Coordinates of C-alpha atoms in Angstrom, one line a residue:
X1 CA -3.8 -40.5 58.0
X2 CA -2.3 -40.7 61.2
X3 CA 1.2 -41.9 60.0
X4 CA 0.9 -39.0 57.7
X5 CA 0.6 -36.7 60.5
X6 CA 3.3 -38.1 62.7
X7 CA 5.8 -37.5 59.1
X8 CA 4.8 -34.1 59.0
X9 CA 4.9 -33.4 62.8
X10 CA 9.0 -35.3 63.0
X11 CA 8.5 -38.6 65.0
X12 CA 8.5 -40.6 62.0
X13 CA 11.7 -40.5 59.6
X14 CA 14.7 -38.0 60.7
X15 CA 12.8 -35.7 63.1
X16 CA 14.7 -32.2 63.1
X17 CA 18.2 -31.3 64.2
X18 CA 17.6 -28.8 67.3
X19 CA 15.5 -27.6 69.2
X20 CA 14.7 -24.0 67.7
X21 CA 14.4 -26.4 64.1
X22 CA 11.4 -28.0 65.7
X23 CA 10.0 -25.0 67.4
X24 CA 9.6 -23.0 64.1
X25 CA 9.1 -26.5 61.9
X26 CA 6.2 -27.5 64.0
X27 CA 4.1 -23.6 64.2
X28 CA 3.4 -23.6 67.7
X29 CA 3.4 -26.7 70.5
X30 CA 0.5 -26.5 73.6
X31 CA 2.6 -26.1 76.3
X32 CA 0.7 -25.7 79.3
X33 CA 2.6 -28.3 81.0
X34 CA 6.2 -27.6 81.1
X35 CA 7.2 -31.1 81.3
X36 CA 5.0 -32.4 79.0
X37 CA 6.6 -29.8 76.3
X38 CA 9.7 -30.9 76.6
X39 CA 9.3 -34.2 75.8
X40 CA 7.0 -33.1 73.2
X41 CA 9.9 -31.3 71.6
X42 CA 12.4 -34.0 72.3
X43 CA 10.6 -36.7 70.8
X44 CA 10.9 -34.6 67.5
X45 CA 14.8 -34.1 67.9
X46 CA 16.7 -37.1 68.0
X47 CA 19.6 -37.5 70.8
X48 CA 18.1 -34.4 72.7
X49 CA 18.0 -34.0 75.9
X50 CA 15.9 -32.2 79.1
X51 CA 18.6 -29.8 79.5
X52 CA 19.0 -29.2 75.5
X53 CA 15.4 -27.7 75.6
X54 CA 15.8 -26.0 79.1
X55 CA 18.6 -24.3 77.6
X56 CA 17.0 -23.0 74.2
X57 CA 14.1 -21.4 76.3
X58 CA 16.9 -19.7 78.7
X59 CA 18.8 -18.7 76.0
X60 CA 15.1 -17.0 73.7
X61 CA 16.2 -19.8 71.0
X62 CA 12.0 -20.5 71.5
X63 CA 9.8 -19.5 73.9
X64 CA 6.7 -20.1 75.7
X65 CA 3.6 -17.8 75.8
X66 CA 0.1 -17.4 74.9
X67 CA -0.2 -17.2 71.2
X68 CA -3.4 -18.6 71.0
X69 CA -6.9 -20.0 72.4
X70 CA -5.5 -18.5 75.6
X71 CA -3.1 -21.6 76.2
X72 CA 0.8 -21.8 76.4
X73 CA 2.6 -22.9 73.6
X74 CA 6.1 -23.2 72.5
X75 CA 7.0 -20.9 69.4
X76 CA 9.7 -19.4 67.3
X77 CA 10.4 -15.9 69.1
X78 CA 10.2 -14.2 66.2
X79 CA 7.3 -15.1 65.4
X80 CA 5.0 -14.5 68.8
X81 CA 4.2 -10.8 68.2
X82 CA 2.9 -11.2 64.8
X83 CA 0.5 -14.3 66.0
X84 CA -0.5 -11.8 68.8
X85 CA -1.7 -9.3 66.8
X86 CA -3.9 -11.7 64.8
X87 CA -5.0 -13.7 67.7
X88 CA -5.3 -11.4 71.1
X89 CA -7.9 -8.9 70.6
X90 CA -10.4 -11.9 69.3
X91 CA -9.3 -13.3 72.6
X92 CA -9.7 -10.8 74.8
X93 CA -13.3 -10.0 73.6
X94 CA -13.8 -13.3 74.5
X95 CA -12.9 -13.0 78.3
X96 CA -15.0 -9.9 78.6
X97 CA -17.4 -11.8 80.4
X98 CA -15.0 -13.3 83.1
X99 CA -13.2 -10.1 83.0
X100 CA -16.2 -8.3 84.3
X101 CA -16.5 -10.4 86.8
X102 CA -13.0 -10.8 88.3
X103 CA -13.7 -6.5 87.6
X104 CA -10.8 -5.9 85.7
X105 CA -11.0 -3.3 83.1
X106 CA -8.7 -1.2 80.9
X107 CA -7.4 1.4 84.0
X108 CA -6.6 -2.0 86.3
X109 CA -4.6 -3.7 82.8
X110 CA -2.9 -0.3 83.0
X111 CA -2.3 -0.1 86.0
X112 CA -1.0 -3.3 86.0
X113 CA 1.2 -2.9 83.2
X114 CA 3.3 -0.2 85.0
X115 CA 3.7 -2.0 88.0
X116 CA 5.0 -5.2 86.2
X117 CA 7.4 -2.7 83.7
X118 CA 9.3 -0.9 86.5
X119 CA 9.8 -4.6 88.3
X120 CA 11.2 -6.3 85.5
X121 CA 12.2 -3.3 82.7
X122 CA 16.5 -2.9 82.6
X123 CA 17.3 -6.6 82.1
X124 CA 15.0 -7.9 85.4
X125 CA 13.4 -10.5 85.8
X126 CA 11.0 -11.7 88.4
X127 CA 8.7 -15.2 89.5
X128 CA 5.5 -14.9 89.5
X129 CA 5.0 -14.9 92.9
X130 CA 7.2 -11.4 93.0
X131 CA 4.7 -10.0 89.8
X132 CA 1.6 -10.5 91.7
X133 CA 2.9 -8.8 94.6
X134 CA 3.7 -6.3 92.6
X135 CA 0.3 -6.1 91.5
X136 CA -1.0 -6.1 94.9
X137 CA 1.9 -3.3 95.8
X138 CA -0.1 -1.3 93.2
X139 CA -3.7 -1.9 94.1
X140 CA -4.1 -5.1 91.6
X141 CA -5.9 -8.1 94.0
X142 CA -4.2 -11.8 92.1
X143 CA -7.1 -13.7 94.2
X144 CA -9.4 -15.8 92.4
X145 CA -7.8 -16.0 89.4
X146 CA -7.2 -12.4 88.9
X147 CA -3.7 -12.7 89.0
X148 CA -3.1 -14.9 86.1
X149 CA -5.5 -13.2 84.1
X150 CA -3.8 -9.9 84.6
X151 CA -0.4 -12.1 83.6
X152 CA -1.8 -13.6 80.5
X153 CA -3.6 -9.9 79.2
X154 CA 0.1 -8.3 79.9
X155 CA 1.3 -11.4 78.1
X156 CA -0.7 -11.2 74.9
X157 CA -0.7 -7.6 74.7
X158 CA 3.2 -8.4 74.2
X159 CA 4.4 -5.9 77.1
X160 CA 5.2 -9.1 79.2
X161 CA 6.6 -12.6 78.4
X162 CA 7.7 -16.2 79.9
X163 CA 11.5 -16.3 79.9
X164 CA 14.3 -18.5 81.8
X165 CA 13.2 -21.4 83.3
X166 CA 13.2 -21.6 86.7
X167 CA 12.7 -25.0 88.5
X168 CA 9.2 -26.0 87.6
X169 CA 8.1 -22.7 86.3
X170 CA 9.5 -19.4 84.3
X171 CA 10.9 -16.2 85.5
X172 CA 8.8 -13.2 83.7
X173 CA 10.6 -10.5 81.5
X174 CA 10.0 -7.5 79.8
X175 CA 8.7 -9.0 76.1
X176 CA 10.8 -6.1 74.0
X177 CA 14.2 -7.3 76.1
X178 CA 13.6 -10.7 75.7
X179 CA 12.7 -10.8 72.2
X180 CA 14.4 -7.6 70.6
X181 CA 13.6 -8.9 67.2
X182 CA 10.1 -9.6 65.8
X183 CA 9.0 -10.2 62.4
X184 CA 5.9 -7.8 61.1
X185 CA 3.3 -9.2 59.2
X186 CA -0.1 -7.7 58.7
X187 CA -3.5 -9.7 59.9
X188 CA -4.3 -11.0 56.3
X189 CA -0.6 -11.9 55.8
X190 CA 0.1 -13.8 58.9
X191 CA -3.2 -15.4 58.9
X192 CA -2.4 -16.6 54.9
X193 CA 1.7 -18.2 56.5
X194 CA 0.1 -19.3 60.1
X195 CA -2.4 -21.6 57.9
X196 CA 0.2 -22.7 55.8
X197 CA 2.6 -23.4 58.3
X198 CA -0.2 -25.4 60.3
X199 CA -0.8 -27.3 57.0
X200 CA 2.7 -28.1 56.6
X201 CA 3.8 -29.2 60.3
X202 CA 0.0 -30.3 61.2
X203 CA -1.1 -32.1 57.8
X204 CA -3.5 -34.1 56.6
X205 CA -5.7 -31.2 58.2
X206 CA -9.1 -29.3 57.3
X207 CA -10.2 -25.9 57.2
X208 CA -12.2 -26.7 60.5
X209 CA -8.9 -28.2 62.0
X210 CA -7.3 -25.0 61.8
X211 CA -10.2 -22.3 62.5
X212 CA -10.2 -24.5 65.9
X213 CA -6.4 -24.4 66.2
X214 CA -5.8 -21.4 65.5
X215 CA -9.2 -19.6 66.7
X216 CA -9.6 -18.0 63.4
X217 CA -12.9 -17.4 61.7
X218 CA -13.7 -19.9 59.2
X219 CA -14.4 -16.4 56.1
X220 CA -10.9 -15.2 57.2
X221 CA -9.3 -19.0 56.5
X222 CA -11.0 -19.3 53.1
X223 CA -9.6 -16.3 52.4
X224 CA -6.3 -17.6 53.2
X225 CA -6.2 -20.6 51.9
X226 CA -7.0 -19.4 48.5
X227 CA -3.7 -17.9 48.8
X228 CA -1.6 -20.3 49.8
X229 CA -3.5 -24.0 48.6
X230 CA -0.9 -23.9 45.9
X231 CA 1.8 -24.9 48.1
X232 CA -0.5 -27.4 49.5
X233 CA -2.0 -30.8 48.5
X234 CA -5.5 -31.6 49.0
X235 CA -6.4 -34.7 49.3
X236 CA -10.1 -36.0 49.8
X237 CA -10.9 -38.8 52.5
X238 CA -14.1 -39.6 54.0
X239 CA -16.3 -36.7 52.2
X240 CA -13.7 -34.1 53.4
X241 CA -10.7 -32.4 51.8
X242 CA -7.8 -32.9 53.9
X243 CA -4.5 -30.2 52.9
X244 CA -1.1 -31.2 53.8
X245 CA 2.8 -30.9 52.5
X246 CA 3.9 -31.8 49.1
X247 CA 6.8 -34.0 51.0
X248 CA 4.0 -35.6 53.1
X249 CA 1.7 -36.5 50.1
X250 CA 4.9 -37.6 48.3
X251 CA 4.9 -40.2 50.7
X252 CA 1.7 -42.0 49.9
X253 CA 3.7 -42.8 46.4
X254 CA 6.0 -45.3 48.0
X255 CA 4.0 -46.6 51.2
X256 CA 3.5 -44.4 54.5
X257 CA 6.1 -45.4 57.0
X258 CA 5.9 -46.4 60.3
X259 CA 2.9 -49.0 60.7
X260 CA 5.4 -50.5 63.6
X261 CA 6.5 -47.9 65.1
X262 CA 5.2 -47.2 68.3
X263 CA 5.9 -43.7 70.8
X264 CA 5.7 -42.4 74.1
X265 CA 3.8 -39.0 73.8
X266 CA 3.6 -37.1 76.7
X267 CA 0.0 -35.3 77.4
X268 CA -1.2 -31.9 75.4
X269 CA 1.1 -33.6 72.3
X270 CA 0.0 -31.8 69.1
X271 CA -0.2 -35.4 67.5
X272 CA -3.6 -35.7 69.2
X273 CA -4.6 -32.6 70.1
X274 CA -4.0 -29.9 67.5
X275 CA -6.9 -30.9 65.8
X276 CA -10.9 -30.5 66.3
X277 CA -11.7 -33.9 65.1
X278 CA -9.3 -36.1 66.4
X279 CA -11.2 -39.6 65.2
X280 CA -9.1 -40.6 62.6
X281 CA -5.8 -41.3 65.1
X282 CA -8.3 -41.8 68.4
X283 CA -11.5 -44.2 68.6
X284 CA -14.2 -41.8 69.9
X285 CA -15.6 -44.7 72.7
X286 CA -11.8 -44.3 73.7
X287 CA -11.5 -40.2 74.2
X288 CA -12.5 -39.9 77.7
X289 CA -9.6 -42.5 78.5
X290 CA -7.6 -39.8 77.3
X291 CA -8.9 -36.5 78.9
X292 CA -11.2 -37.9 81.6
X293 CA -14.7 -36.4 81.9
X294 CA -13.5 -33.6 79.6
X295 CA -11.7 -32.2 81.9
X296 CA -9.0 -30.8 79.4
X297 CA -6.4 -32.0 81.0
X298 CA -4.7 -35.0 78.5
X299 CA -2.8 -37.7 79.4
X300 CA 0.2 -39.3 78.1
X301 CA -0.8 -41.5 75.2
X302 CA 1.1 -44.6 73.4
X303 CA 0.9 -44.2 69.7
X304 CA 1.1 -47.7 67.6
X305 CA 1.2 -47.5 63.4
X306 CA -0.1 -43.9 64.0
X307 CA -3.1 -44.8 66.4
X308 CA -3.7 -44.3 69.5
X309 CA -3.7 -47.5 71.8
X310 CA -3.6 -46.3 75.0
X311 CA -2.3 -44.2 78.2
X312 CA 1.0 -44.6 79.6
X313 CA 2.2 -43.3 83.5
X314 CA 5.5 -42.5 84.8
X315 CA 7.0 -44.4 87.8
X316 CA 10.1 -44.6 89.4
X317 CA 11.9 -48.2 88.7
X318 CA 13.5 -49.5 91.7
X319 CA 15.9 -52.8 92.4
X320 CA 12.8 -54.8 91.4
X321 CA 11.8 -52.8 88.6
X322 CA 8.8 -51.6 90.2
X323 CA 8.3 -48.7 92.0
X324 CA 6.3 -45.6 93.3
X325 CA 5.2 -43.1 90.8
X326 CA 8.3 -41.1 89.8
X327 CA 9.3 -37.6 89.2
X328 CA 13.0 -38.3 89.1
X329 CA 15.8 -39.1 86.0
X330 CA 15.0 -42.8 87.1
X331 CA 11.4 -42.3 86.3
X332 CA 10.4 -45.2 83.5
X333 CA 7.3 -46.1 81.4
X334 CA 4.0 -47.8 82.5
X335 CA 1.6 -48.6 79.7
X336 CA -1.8 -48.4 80.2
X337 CA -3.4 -50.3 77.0
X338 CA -7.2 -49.9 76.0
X339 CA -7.0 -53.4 75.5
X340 CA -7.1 -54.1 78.9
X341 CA -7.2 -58.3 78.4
X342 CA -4.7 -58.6 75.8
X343 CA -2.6 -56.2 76.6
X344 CA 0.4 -54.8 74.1
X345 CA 1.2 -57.8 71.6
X346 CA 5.4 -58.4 72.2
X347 CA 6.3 -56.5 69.3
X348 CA 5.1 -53.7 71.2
X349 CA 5.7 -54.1 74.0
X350 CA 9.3 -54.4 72.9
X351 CA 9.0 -51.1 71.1
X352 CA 7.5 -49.8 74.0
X353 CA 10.6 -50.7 76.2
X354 CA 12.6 -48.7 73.7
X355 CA 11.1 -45.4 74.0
X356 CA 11.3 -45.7 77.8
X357 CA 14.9 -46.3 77.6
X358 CA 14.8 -42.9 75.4
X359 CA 13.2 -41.4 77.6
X360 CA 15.4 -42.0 80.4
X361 CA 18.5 -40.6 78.5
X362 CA 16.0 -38.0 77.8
X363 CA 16.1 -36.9 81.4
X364 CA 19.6 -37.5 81.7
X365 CA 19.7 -40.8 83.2

């Protein structure tokens, strides 16, 4: 199953062509951490580099915002404002609680709203840091989180959006100017593609894997997958029916590649986490090695014959090839192997060796 899912998600077999391929291909990638998504979307487009995905979010060949779950992902532009309208009001209901009590309501969102239009409205742009004084300029307090939250309603309320990159973060513009063109689709339409699309890019996946994904309620998915199971192959494992691709399913005829292969996933990869129940690719006594104490935050994983084996760090390789912990295009690959005793068997390690080499030319080394 897991090999399955790393053919339909393009890090087994060809992968896609550019970046903006992968962006749409793959529905939506979490992208809370910048860095972390652009490894994410180079792993899935051979020969790419850093700067290759830098430059398809500065040019609005994909961008990143809050389509769902109230977490950043990488998307299709034309498809953001559509996933909004099915997503953001559920979302917002949500934070109602939270909102009251950073006491934000409808006049302060408003109020808000006009302050950040007439910075960034004409072709502007502005950091974050120059939007939340703004929002103090007009009233708005951005202590305590109230800032961001103002950021992310204006954001999935489609007045606002993430644009050029900018160093470690993303210069904010008006969502209209930096996407002029969005596709419409009503609720019950876009919930029937954004299920199919998950399927396709996310498959073998359940019903309950995309109501999580998603945050859809599990009546409205029925209700679209009736519509679009067609164009889908179930396939039943372990008491549960699993949909996914025709191409994927196709190959289960011949053997499911990649029992060797091993990767170099950065944290928040959908591999692992765009799923509910994500047993069948990580051993459950093994999941707080991956996101310590629960704490959301994922870490880098190494991915062996579709499993995941362990954790990997960055670190900077020096004349010695050790080195502090890196940030830099020297930065290489440390793995960090459940199997603490054995270790990686040679194969692996080999393999392993490989995909930090790829990820050095990744960052331009």
């Amino acid at each position: 199953m897991g090999r399955l899912r790393l053919a339909a998600q393009g890090l087994l077999g060809p992968g896609f062509e550019t970046v903006p391929e992968a962006a749409r291909a793959m529905t939506a990638m979490q992208a809370q951490d910048l860095s972390a998504v652009l490894w994410a979307v180079g792993q899935r487009v051979p020969g790419a580099r850093v700067d290759d995905v830098r430059g398809a979010l500065d040019r609005a060949e994909v961008v990143r915002s809050w389509p769902m779950r109230g977490t950043l992902h990488v998307l299709a532009p034309e498809d953001l404002k559509w996933m909004l309208a099915i997503t953001s009001d559920r979302l917002i209901r949500g934070m109602a609680g939270r909102h009251r009590e950073l006491e934000i309501d409808a006049r302060d969102v408003e109020a808000s709203r006009e302050a950040a239009l007439e910075l960034v409205q004409g072709g502007g742009s502005a950091t974050r840091q120059q939007l939340f004084a703004a929002f103090e300029a007009a009233g708005q307090s951005t202590a305590g989180q109230r800032g961001i939250h103002l950021l992310g309603m204006l954001c999935q309320r489609a007045w606002l959006v993430l644009g050029p990159t900018a160093g470690s973060q993303q210069l904010i513009k008006a969502f209209d100017e930096w996407i002029p063109k969005s596709r419409e689709l009503d609720r019950a339409e876009g919930i029937a593609e954004l299920l199919l699309r998950y399927m396709l890019s996310h498959g073998p996946a359940t019903e309950r894997d995309f109501a999580w994904w998603s945050n859809t309620p599990v009546t409205e998915v029925r209700t679209a997958l009736a519509l679009v199971k067609d164009q889908l192959v179930g396939l039943e494992f372990e008491g549960a029916t699993y949909w996914l691709s025709p191409a994927t399913a196709a190959l289960l005829e011949d053997g499911v590649p990649g029992q060797r292969t091993v990767l170099a996933l950065p944290g928040f990869d959908e591999f692992l986490l765009g799923y509910t129940d994500r047993s069948l690719v990580l051993p459950p006594e093994h999941a707080d090695k991956i996101v310590p104490g629960g704490n959301g935050v994922f870490k880098k994983t190494i991915v062996s014959g579709g499993q995941v084996i362990g954790t990997w760090a960055r670190a900077g390789i020096g004349k010695t090839g050790t080195g502090k912990t890196g940030t830099g295009k020297a930065a290489g690959v440390v793995p960090e192997p459940f199997d603490a005793v054995n270790g990686l068997r040679p194969a692996a390690q080999k393999s392993l060796e490989l995909q930090a080499a790829k990820y050095r030319r990744f960052l331009g080394a």
